[in-house]
Coordinates of C-alpha atoms in Angstrom, one line a residue:
M553 CA -1.7 -21.8 39.0
K554 CA -4.3 -24.5 38.3
K555 CA -6.6 -22.0 36.5
T556 CA -3.6 -20.8 34.4
L557 CA -2.7 -24.4 33.4
L558 CA -6.3 -25.1 32.6
L559 CA -6.6 -22.1 30.4
I560 CA -3.4 -23.0 28.5
A561 CA -4.8 -26.5 28.1
C562 CA -8.0 -25.2 26.7
F563 CA -6.3 -22.9 24.2
T564 CA -4.0 -25.8 23.1
A565 CA -7.0 -28.1 22.6
I566 CA -8.8 -25.4 20.6
A567 CA -5.7 -24.8 18.4
A568 CA -5.3 -28.6 17.8
K569 CA -9.0 -29.0 16.9
A570 CA -8.8 -26.1 14.5
Q571 CA -5.8 -27.7 12.8
V572 CA -3.8 -24.5 12.6
T573 CA -1.4 -24.5 9.6
V574 CA 1.6 -22.2 8.9
R575 CA 2.8 -21.8 5.4
P576 CA 5.4 -19.3 4.1
G577 CA 5.0 -17.7 0.7
V578 CA 6.2 -15.1 -1.8
R579 CA 4.3 -12.5 -3.9
A580 CA 5.0 -10.1 -6.7
G581 CA 3.2 -8.1 -9.3
L582 CA 2.3 -4.8 -11.0
N583 CA 1.8 -1.5 -9.2
L584 CA -0.4 1.1 -10.8
S585 CA 0.0 4.2 -8.6
T586 CA -0.7 7.8 -8.4
L587 CA -1.1 10.7 -5.9
T588 CA -4.5 11.9 -4.9
D589 CA -5.5 15.6 -5.4
T590 CA -3.1 16.2 -8.2
D591 CA -3.3 16.3 -11.9
L592 CA -0.6 13.6 -12.2
D593 CA -1.3 10.3 -14.1
T594 CA -0.9 6.7 -13.1
R595 CA 2.7 5.3 -12.9
A596 CA 3.4 1.6 -13.6
D597 CA 6.1 -0.2 -11.5
F598 CA 6.3 -3.4 -9.4
Y599 CA 6.1 -4.8 -5.9
A600 CA 7.6 -8.0 -4.4
G601 CA 7.6 -9.5 -1.0
A602 CA 7.2 -12.5 1.3
F603 CA 4.5 -13.6 3.9
V604 CA 3.5 -16.2 6.4
A605 CA 0.0 -17.5 6.0
I606 CA -1.3 -18.7 9.4
K607 CA -4.6 -20.5 8.9
L608 CA -6.5 -20.3 12.1
A609 CA -9.9 -21.5 10.9
K610 CA -11.5 -22.9 7.7
F611 CA -12.7 -19.4 6.8
Y612 CA -9.9 -17.2 8.2
T613 CA -6.2 -16.8 7.6
L614 CA -3.9 -14.3 9.3
Q615 CA -1.1 -13.2 7.0
P616 CA 1.8 -11.0 8.1
E617 CA 3.8 -9.6 5.2
I618 CA 6.9 -7.7 4.2
N619 CA 6.9 -6.1 0.8
Y620 CA 9.1 -3.8 -1.3
S621 CA 6.8 -1.5 -3.3
R622 CA 7.8 1.0 -6.0
Q623 CA 5.2 3.7 -6.3
G624 CA 4.7 7.3 -7.4
A625 CA 3.0 9.2 -10.2
K626 CA 3.9 10.9 -13.5
G627 CA 2.6 13.6 -15.8
K628 CA 3.0 17.3 -16.6
E629 CA 3.5 19.0 -13.2
Y630 CA 2.7 22.7 -12.9
Y631 CA 2.4 25.6 -10.5
Y632 CA 0.7 29.0 -10.6
T633 CA 2.9 32.1 -10.8
N634 CA 0.1 34.3 -9.8
E635 CA -2.3 33.0 -7.2
Y636 CA -5.0 35.5 -8.4
D637 CA -4.8 34.6 -12.0
P638 CA -5.0 30.8 -12.5
V639 CA -4.7 31.2 -16.2
A640 CA -1.1 32.4 -15.8
A641 CA 0.3 28.9 -15.1
T642 CA 3.9 27.9 -15.7
Y643 CA 4.3 24.3 -16.6
R644 CA 7.2 22.3 -15.3
V645 CA 8.9 19.5 -17.2
N646 CA 7.2 16.1 -17.6
A647 CA 7.6 14.6 -14.1
D648 CA 8.1 10.9 -13.2
Y649 CA 7.9 10.9 -9.4
A650 CA 9.2 7.6 -8.0
V651 CA 9.2 6.6 -4.4
Q652 CA 10.1 3.2 -2.9
Y653 CA 8.8 1.8 0.4
L654 CA 9.5 -1.2 2.6
S655 CA 6.0 -2.2 3.7
L656 CA 5.0 -4.2 6.8
G657 CA 1.5 -5.4 6.7
V658 CA -1.0 -7.6 8.5
M659 CA -3.6 -9.0 6.1
N660 CA -6.8 -10.7 7.2
K661 CA -8.0 -13.3 4.6
F662 CA -11.6 -14.5 4.6
N663 CA -12.7 -17.4 2.4
I664 CA -15.8 -16.5 0.4
I665 CA -16.3 -19.7 -1.6
D666 CA -13.9 -22.4 -2.7
G667 CA -10.8 -20.8 -4.0
F668 CA -12.0 -17.2 -3.6
H669 CA -11.1 -15.0 -0.7
G670 CA -11.3 -11.4 0.4
T671 CA -8.3 -9.5 1.9
V672 CA -8.3 -6.6 4.3
G673 CA -5.7 -5.1 6.5
P674 CA -3.3 -2.2 7.4
T675 CA 0.3 -1.5 6.3
L676 CA 3.1 0.6 7.7
D677 CA 5.4 1.8 5.0
F678 CA 8.9 3.2 5.4
R679 CA 10.4 5.2 2.6
V680 CA 13.7 3.8 1.4
G681 CA 14.3 5.8 -1.7
D682 CA 12.9 8.5 -4.1
N683 CA 13.8 10.8 -7.0
F684 CA 11.7 13.8 -5.9
R685 CA 14.6 16.2 -5.7
K686 CA 14.9 15.9 -9.5
Y687 CA 11.6 17.8 -9.8
T688 CA 11.0 19.6 -6.6
S689 CA 12.8 20.9 -3.5
E690 CA 10.6 18.7 -1.2
R691 CA 11.1 15.1 -0.1
P692 CA 8.4 12.6 0.6
Y693 CA 7.5 11.9 4.2
D694 CA 9.5 9.0 5.7
V695 CA 6.5 7.0 6.8
D696 CA 3.1 6.2 5.4
F697 CA 0.2 4.3 7.0
G698 CA -2.1 2.6 4.5
F699 CA -5.1 0.3 4.3
N700 CA -5.5 -2.6 1.8
L701 CA -8.7 -4.1 0.4
G702 CA -8.5 -7.0 -2.2
L703 CA -9.7 -10.2 -3.7
G704 CA -7.9 -13.3 -4.7
Y705 CA -8.4 -16.8 -6.2
E706 CA -6.1 -19.6 -5.0
L707 CA -5.5 -22.5 -7.4
P708 CA -5.1 -26.1 -5.9
M709 CA -1.3 -26.0 -6.4
G710 CA -0.9 -23.0 -4.0
L711 CA -0.6 -20.3 -6.7
T712 CA -2.9 -17.3 -6.1
I713 CA -4.1 -14.6 -8.5
E714 CA -4.7 -11.5 -6.4
A715 CA -5.8 -7.8 -6.8
R716 CA -5.6 -5.1 -4.1
Y717 CA -6.2 -1.5 -3.7
K718 CA -4.1 0.4 -1.2
L719 CA -4.8 4.0 0.0
G720 CA -2.3 5.9 2.2
F721 CA -3.6 8.1 5.1
V722 CA -0.5 10.3 5.5
D723 CA 0.1 13.3 3.3
I724 CA 3.1 12.3 1.2
F725 CA 4.8 15.6 2.1
G726 CA 3.8 15.7 5.7
D727 CA 4.4 19.1 7.2
N728 CA 7.4 19.8 4.9
M729 CA 5.6 21.3 2.0
D730 CA 6.5 24.9 1.2
D731 CA 4.0 27.6 0.4
D732 CA 5.2 27.6 -3.2
D733 CA 4.1 24.0 -3.6
E734 CA 0.5 24.6 -2.4
Y735 CA -2.4 24.5 -4.8
Y736 CA -4.5 27.5 -5.6
Y737 CA -8.2 27.5 -6.6
E738 CA -10.3 30.5 -7.5
G739 CA -7.9 32.8 -5.8
D740 CA -8.1 31.1 -2.5
R741 CA -5.0 29.2 -1.2
Q742 CA -6.0 25.6 -0.2
E743 CA -3.4 23.1 0.8
R744 CA -4.5 19.6 -0.2
A745 CA -3.3 16.3 1.2
R746 CA -1.6 14.2 -1.5
L747 CA -2.0 10.6 -0.6
N748 CA -0.5 7.4 -2.1
S749 CA -3.1 5.5 -4.2
V750 CA -2.0 2.1 -5.5
F751 CA -3.8 -0.6 -7.4
Q752 CA -1.9 -3.9 -7.4
I753 CA -2.4 -7.1 -9.5
G754 CA -0.1 -10.0 -9.3
L755 CA 0.6 -13.6 -8.1
S756 CA 1.5 -15.2 -4.8
Y757 CA 2.6 -18.7 -4.0
N758 CA 2.2 -20.7 -0.7
F759 CA 5.0 -23.2 -0.1
K760 CA 3.8 -26.6 1.3
L761 CA 5.9 -27.5 4.3
T762 CA 7.3 -31.0 4.4
G763 CA 4.9 -33.3 6.2
S764 CA 2.0 -31.0 5.9
T765 CA -1.3 -32.5 4.7
K766 CA -2.9 -29.1 4.0

């Protein structure tokens, strides 16, 4: 019991010395997204969310987030009518694939120099909507797991300019893709994973809590 109390006291002292601060915030900006291993182009949309910045040290901040992210890709989608003759391709209508996610993330922010920081961390994305049935019989997979890497610059008033790149690790169609939706190359059928690829640029703002000196 004494050892437990001593351990708690040590952690409390360390936290107090480190002057841990907790500040809520909001973020929003532009999404430029596409799907890897396709001929589709970049699609522009937006993201918006909220976070809590937990500054644990002068150089490190832990930042849990929840975001609404509109992603997808667009372009002239096509499929091969004859797997042994790639020239005989039938083009579909111009597609504008849109998918919306509710994203839960845990970002790790590392101060580089005054004002500048690097951001890295995972996200777990849950699909909340899409329009894929307008162009294909398949639906996107319900869950995606992604990884973020970014840079930001925080102004003195708490406003931050930030840029991130997020890559998903789960095939957007999971195991639900039909044989007709598989890609063909040089006569050999090769199923390729189509992953979410998103570049984000936007702003975030940290709210200064009443009584805070940070």
